[in-house]
Coordinates of C-alpha atoms in Angstrom, one line a residue:
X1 CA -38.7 97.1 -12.9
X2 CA -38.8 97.6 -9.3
X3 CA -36.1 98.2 -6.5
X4 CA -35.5 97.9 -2.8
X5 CA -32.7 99.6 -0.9
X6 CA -31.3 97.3 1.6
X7 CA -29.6 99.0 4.4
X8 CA -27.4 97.4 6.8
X9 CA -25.4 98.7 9.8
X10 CA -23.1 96.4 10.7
X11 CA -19.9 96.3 12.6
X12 CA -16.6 96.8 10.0
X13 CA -15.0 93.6 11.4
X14 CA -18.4 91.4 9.5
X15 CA -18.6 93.7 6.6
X16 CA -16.5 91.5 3.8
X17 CA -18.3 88.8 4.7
X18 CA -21.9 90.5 4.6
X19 CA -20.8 91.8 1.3
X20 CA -19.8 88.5 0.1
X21 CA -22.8 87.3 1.6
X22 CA -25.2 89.8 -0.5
X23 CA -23.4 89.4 -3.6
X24 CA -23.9 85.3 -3.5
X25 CA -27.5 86.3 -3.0
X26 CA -27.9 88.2 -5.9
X27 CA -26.3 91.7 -5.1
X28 CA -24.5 93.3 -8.2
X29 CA -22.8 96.0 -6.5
X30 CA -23.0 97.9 -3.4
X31 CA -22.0 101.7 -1.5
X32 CA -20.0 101.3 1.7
X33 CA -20.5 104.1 4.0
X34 CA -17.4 104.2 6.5
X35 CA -18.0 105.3 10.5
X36 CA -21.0 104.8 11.1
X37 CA -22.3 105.1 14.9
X38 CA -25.5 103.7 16.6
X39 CA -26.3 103.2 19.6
X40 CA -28.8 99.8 20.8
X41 CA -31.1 99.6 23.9
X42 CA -28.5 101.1 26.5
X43 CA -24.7 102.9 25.8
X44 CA -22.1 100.6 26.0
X45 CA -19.7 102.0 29.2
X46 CA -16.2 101.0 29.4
X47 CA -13.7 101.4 31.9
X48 CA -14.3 104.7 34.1
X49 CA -17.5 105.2 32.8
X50 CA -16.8 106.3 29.2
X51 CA -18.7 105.4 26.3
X52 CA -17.1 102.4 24.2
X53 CA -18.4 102.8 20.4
X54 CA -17.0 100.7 18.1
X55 CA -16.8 101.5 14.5
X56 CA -19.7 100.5 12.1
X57 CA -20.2 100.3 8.5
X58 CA -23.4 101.3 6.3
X59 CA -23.8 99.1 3.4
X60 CA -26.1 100.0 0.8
X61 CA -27.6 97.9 -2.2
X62 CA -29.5 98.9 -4.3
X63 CA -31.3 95.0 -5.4
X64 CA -34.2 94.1 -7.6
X65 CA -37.0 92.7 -5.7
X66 CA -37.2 89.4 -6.8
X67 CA -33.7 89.2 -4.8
X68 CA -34.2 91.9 -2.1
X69 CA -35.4 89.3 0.1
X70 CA -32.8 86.8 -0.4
X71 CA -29.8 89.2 0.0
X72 CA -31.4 90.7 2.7
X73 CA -32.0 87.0 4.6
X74 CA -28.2 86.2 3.9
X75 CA -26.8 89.7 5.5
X76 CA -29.2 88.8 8.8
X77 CA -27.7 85.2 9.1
X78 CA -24.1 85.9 8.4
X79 CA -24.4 88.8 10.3
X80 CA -25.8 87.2 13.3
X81 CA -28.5 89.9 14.1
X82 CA -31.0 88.2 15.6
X83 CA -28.5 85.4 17.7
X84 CA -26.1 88.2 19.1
X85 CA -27.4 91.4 20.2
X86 CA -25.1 94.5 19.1
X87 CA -24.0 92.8 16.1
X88 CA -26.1 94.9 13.6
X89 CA -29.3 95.9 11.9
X90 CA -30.4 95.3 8.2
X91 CA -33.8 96.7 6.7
X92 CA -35.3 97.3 3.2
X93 CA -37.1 100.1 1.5
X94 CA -39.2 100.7 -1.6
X95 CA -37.3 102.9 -4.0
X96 CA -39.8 104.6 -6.2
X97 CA -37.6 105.3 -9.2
X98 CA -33.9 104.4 -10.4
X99 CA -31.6 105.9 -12.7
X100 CA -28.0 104.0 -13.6
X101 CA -28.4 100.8 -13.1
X102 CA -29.0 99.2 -16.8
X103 CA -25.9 97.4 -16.8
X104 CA -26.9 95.4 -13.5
X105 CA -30.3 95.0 -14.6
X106 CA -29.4 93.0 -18.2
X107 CA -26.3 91.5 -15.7
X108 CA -29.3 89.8 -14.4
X109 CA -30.8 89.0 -17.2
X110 CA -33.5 90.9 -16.9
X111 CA -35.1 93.8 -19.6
X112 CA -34.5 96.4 -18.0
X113 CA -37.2 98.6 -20.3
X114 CA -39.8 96.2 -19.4
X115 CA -43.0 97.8 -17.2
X116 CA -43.8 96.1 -13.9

């Protein structure tokens, strides 16, 4: 069985409906990392010249890849990444090994002691 981590950085105001989102897509769960800050091309500056951050969420899920690219699709258009710069960032990585995650596997349907 093989994974991808999908990370997304979003801002918390789209994060329910990225999760929602993901989980229509295929996700069976997900880790939500509060207070998250990032920075794009340039600092946002405010009034007087201070920074203006707002808050940001990290959203984790941990998807098999036959649905890695779906979820990850989903996220991008709900989140409006790519139409509305600021908005967020969403990427996926190979995950070599996972422990855990029977229950979601046969959730699936999948067998999760099946080889590659």
């Amino acid at each position: 069985m093989r994974f991808k981590l999908i990370v997304a950085l979003v801002e918390n105001e789209r994060t329910d409906a990225l999760l929602d989102a993901a989980r229509n897509a295929g996700a069976t769960g997900s880790t939500l990392i509060n207070n998250a800050r990032g920075e794009g091309l340039q600092r946002a500056r405010g009034i007087f010249g201070m920074e203006i951050t707002t808050q940001r969420d990290m959203l984790l899920f941990l998807a098999e890849e036959h649905y890695s690219r779906a979820i990850l699709e989903a996220i991008a258009r709900v989140g409006e990444f790519d139409e509305t710069p600021g908005t967020g960032i969403a990427f996926q990585l190979d995950v070599e090994d996972a422990v855990g995650v029977k229950h979601q596997v046969e959730s699936l349907g999948l067998n999760p002691d099946a080889g590659d």
